[in-house]
Coordinates of C-alpha atoms in Angstrom, one line a residue:
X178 CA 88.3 122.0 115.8
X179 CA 91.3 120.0 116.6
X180 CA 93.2 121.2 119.8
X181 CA 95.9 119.4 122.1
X182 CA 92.6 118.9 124.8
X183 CA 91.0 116.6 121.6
X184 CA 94.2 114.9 120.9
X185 CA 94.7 113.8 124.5
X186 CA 91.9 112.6 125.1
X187 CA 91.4 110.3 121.6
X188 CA 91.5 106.9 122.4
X189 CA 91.9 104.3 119.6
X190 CA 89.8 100.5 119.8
X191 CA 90.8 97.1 118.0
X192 CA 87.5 96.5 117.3
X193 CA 86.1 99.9 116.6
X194 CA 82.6 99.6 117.6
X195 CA 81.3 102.8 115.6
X196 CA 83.1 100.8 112.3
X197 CA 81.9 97.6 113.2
X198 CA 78.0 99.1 113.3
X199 CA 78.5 101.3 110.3
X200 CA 79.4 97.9 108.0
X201 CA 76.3 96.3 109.8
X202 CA 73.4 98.7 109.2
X203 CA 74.6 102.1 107.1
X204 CA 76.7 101.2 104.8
X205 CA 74.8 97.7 104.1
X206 CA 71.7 99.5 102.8
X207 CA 73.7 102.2 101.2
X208 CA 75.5 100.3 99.1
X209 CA 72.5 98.7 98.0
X210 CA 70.1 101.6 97.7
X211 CA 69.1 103.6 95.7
X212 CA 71.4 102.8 93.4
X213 CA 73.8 99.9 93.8
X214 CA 77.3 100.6 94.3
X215 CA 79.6 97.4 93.6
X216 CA 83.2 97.5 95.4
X217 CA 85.9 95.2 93.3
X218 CA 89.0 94.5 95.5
X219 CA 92.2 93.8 93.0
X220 CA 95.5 92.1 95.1
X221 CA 94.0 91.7 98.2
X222 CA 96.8 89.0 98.9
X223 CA 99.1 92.0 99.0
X224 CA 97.4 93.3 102.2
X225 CA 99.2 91.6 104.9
X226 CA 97.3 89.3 107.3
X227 CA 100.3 89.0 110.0
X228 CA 101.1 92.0 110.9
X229 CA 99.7 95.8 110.6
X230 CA 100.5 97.9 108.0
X231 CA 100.4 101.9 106.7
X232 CA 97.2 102.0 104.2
X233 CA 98.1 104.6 101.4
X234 CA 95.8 105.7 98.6
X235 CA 94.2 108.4 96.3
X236 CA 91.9 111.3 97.7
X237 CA 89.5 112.0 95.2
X238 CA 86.7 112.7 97.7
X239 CA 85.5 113.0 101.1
X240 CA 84.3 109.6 101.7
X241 CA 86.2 106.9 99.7
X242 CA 87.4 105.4 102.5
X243 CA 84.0 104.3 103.7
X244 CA 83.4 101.0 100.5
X245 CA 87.5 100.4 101.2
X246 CA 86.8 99.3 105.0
X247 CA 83.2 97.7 104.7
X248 CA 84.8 95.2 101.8
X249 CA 87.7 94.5 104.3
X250 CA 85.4 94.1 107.2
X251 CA 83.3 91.6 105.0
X252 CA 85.9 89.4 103.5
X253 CA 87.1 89.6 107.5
X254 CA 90.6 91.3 107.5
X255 CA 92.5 90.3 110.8
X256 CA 92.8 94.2 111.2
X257 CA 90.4 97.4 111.1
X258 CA 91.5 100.6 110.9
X259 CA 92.8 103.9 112.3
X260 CA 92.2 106.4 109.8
X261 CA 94.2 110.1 109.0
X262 CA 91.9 112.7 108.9
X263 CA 93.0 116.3 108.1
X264 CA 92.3 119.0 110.3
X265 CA 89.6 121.2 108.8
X266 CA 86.8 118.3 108.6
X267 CA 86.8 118.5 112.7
X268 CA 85.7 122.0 112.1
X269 CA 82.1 120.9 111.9
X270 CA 81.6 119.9 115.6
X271 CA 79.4 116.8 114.3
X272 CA 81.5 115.4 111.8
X273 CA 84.1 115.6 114.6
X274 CA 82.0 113.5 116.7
X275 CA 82.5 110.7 114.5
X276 CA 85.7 110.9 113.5
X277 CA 86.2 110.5 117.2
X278 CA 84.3 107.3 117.2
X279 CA 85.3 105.5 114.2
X280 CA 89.4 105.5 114.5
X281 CA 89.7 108.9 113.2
X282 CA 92.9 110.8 114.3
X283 CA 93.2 114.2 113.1
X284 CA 96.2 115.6 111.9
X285 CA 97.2 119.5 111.7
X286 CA 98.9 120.7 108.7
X287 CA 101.3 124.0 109.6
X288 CA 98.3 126.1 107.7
X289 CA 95.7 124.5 109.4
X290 CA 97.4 125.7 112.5
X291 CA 98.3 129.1 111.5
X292 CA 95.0 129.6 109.7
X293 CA 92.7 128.6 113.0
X294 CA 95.0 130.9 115.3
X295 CA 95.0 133.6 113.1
X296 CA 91.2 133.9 112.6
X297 CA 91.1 133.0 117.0
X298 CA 93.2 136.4 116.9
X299 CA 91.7 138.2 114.8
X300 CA 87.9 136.9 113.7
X301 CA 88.6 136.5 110.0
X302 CA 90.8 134.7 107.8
X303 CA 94.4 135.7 106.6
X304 CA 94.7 136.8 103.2
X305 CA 97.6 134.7 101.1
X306 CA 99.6 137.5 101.3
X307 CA 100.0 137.3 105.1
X308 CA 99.8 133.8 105.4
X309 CA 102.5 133.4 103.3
X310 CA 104.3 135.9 105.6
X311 CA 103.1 133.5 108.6
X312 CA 104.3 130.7 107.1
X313 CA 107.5 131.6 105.8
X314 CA 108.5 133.3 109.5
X315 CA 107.5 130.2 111.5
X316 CA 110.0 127.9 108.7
X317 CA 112.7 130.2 109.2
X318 CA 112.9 131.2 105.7
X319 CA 112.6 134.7 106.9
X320 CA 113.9 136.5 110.2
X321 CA 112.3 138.2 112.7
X322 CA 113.5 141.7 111.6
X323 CA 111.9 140.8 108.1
X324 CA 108.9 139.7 109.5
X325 CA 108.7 143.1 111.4
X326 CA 109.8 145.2 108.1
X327 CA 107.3 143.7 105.8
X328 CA 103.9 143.6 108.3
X329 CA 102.0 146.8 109.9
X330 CA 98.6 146.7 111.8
X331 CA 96.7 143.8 112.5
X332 CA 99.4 141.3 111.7
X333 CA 101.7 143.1 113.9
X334 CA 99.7 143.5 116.9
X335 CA 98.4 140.0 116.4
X336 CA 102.3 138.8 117.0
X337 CA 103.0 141.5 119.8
X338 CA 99.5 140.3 121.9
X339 CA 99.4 138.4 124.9
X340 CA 96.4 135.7 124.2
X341 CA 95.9 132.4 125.6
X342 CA 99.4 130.6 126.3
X343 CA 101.1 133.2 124.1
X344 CA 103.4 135.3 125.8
X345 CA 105.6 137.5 123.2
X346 CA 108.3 138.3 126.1
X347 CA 109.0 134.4 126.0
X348 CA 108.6 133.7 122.3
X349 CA 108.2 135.0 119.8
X350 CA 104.6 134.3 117.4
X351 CA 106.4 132.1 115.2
X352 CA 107.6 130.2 117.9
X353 CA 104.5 130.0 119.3
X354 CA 102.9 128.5 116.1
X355 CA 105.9 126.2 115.7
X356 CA 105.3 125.1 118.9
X357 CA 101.7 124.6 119.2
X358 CA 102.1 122.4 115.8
X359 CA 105.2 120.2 117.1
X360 CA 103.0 119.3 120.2
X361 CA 99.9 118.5 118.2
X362 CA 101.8 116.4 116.4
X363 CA 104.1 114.4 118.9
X364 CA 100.3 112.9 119.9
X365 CA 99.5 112.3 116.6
X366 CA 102.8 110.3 116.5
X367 CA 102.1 108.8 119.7
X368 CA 98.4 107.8 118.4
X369 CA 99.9 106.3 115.0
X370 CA 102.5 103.8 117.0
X371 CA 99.8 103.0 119.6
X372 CA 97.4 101.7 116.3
X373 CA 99.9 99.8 114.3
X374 CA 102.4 98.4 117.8
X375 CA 99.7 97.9 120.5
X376 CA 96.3 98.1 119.1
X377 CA 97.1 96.0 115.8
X378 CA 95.4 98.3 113.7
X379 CA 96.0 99.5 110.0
X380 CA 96.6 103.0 109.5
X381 CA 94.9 104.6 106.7
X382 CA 96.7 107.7 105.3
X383 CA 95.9 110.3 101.9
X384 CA 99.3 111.3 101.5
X385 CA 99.1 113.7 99.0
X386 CA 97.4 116.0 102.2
X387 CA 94.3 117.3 100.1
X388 CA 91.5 116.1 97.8
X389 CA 92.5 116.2 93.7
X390 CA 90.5 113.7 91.0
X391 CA 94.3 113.5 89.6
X392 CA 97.0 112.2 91.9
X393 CA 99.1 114.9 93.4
X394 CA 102.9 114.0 94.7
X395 CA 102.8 112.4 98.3
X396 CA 103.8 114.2 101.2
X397 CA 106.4 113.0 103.3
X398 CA 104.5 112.7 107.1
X399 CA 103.5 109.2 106.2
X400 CA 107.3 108.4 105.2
X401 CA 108.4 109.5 108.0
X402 CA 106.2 107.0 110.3
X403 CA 107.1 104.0 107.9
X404 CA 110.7 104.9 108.6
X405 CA 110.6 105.5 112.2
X406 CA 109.1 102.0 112.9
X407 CA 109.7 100.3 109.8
X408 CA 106.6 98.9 108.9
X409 CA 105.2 97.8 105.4
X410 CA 103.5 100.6 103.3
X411 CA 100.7 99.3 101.0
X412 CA 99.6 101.1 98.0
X413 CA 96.3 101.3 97.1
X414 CA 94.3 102.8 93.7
X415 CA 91.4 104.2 94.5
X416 CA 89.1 104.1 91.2
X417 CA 85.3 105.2 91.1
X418 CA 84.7 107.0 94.5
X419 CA 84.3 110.2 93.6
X420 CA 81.8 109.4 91.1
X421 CA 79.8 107.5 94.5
X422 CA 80.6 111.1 96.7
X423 CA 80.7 114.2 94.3
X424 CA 79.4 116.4 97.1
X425 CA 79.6 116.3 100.6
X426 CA 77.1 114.5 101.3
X427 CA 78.0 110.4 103.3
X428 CA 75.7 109.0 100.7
X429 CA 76.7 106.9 97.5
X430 CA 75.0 107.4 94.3
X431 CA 76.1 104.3 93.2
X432 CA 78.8 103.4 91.1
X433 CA 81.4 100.7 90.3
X434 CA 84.3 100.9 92.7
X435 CA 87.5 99.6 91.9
X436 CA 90.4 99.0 94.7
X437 CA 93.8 98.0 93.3
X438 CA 96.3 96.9 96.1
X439 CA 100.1 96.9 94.9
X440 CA 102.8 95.2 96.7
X441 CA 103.9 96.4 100.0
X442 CA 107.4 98.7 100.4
X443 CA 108.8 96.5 103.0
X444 CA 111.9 97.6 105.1
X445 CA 113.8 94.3 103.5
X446 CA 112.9 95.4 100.0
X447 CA 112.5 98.8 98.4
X448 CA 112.6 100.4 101.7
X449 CA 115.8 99.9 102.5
X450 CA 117.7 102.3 100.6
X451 CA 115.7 105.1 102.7
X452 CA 116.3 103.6 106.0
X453 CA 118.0 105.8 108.7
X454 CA 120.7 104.1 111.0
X455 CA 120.3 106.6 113.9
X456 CA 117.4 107.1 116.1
X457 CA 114.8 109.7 114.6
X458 CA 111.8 111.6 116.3
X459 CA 109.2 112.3 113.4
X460 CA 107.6 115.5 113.0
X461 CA 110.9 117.4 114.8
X462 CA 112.7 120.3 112.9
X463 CA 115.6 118.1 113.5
X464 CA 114.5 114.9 111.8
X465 CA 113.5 117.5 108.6
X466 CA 116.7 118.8 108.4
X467 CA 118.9 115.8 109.0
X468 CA 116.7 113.4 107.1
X469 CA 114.3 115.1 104.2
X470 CA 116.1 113.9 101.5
X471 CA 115.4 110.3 102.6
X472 CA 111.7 111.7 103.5
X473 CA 111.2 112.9 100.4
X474 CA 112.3 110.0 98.2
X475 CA 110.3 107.4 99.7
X476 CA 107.6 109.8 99.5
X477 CA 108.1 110.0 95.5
X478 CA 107.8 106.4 95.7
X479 CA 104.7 106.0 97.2
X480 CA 103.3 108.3 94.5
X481 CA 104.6 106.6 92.0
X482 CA 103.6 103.3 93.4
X483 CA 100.1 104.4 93.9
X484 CA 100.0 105.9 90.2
X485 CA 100.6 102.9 89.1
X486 CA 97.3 101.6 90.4
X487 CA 94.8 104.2 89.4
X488 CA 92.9 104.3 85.2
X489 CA 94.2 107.3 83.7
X490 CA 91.6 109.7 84.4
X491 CA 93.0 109.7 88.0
X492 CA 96.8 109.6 87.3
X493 CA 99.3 112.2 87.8
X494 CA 99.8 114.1 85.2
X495 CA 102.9 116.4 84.3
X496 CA 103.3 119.7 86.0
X497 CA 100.4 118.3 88.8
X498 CA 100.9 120.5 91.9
X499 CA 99.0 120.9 95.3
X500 CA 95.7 122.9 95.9
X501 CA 96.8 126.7 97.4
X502 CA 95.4 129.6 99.2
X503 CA 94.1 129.6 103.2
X504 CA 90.7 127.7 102.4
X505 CA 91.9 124.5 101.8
X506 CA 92.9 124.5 105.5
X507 CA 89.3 125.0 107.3

């Protein structure tokens, strides 16, 4: 489970030990055994050597990552890795454990917030129906009197409760969530500039927020920390892992992997037209509103970019849209 405690206390390494023994023993005989799995690196020239950068490729499975960072840690990259990892896969306390120890930093979604508070409240999980309700109140795209006209039992006396740091006489539920969500991720946005500005580390991200075979359009978090500090974002096409992790089980069933890595979008080059003049605080309701446009466009980009890269069984296709309903958030 991802809380602000965990957050706090992460602490990110240069040389990741947990990373450093995985390439040396785990991922050495896996990749060998039973079956062999053979990991082909296209445009590793465009990965640069002088500098960190933000990592950004397909999600097609749990573990693709894992053949990406053990070729790089072979052919000795300057830079390992902090890694993105999205909320629900710290629900198992054990796969948590090493996220923790291998550069993971997990990173709440809004649902993923309002989906764990909500079942804390009440023991079960929201239908779509009233997460939708959830949802739309914390945004703002509905008003509290709204809220109150369209929910009766549990919902209600789950935003009228007192529980934990909630007080409804201070703030209202939605507030509460908003809150809760801005603060989680003000530390992952301290984490991600502590890995790429003081612990020269690459940052790893799955923009499109969620696993799909296909490519799905790219969210704009990842944007928003390119644009902040203005570091390079490298594409990468991820080709073959899922057919090495169908399940969720850590363990390759061998395949042919193929990594294509595009040209970075560098600040002096396609960047630019997205950069923002004035001082910006990612993740805050008043970078979203002042700057989304900008967001979301260099977002688009970095789909389009990464498209580029992948066969076509993994490409976007017309009319692609995110995964829905509460279970895709724990």
């Amino acid at each position: 489970m991802i809380d602000l405690k965990r957050l706090q206390k992460l602490e990110l390494h240069t040389r990741p030990a947990w990373q450093i023994a995985l390439g040396k023993t785990y991922f050495w005989f896996d990749f060998r055994f039973p079956k062999r799995t053979n990991i082909y690196v296209e445009g590793l020239e465009n990965l640069p050597t002088d500098r960190p950068s933000i990592v950004v490729t397909n999600h097609t499975d749990r573990y693709g990552y894992f053949p990406l960072l053990y070729y790089l840690w072979k052919v000795e990259h300057p830079f390992f890795f902090a890694i993105w990892i999205k909320g629900k896969y710290y629900t198992n306390p054990l796969m948590g454990l090493f996220f923790d120890h291998v550069n993971g930093i997990p990173v709440p979604s809004r649902g993923y917030v309002i989906v764990v508070n909500f079942k804390k409240g009440l023991g079960r999980l929201p239908t779509d129906e009233e997460y939708r309700i959830l949802r739309d109140w914390m945004e703002e795209r509905i008003t509290d009197e709204e809220f109150e006209s369209r929910v009766s039992g549990p919902l209600r006396s789950l935003a009228r409760t007192r529980t934990g740091d909630f007080d409804p006489e201070r703030e209202t539920y939605a507030q509460h969530l908003d809150r809760i969500y801005r603060e989680m991720m003000s530390l992952v946005l301290r984490h991600s500039i502590d890995a790429l500005t003081k612990k020269s580390l690459n940052l790893l991200v799955y923009p499109e927020g969620t696993r799909s075979r296909r490519l799905q359009r790219a969210r704009n978090g990842v944007a928003q920390v390119a644009l902040h500090l203005r570091v390079p974002i490298v594409p990468v096409g991820s080709n073959g892992t899922d057919k090495c992790y169908p399940g969720a089980l850590p363990i390759s069933r061998g395949h042919d992997i193929v990594f294509r890595i595009g040209r970075p979008i560098t600040p002096d080059g396609e960047m630019g037209e997205y950069l923002i003049d004035e001082p910006f605080v990612p993740f805050t309701r008043e970078a979203e509103r002042e700057h989304r446009e900008a967001f979301d466009r260099l977002a688009d980009l970095i789909t389009w970019r990464i498209n580029d890269l992948l066969d076509p069984e993994y490409r976007m296709e017309e009319g692609s849209v995110n995964r829905s309903g509460v279970g895709r958030f724990i």
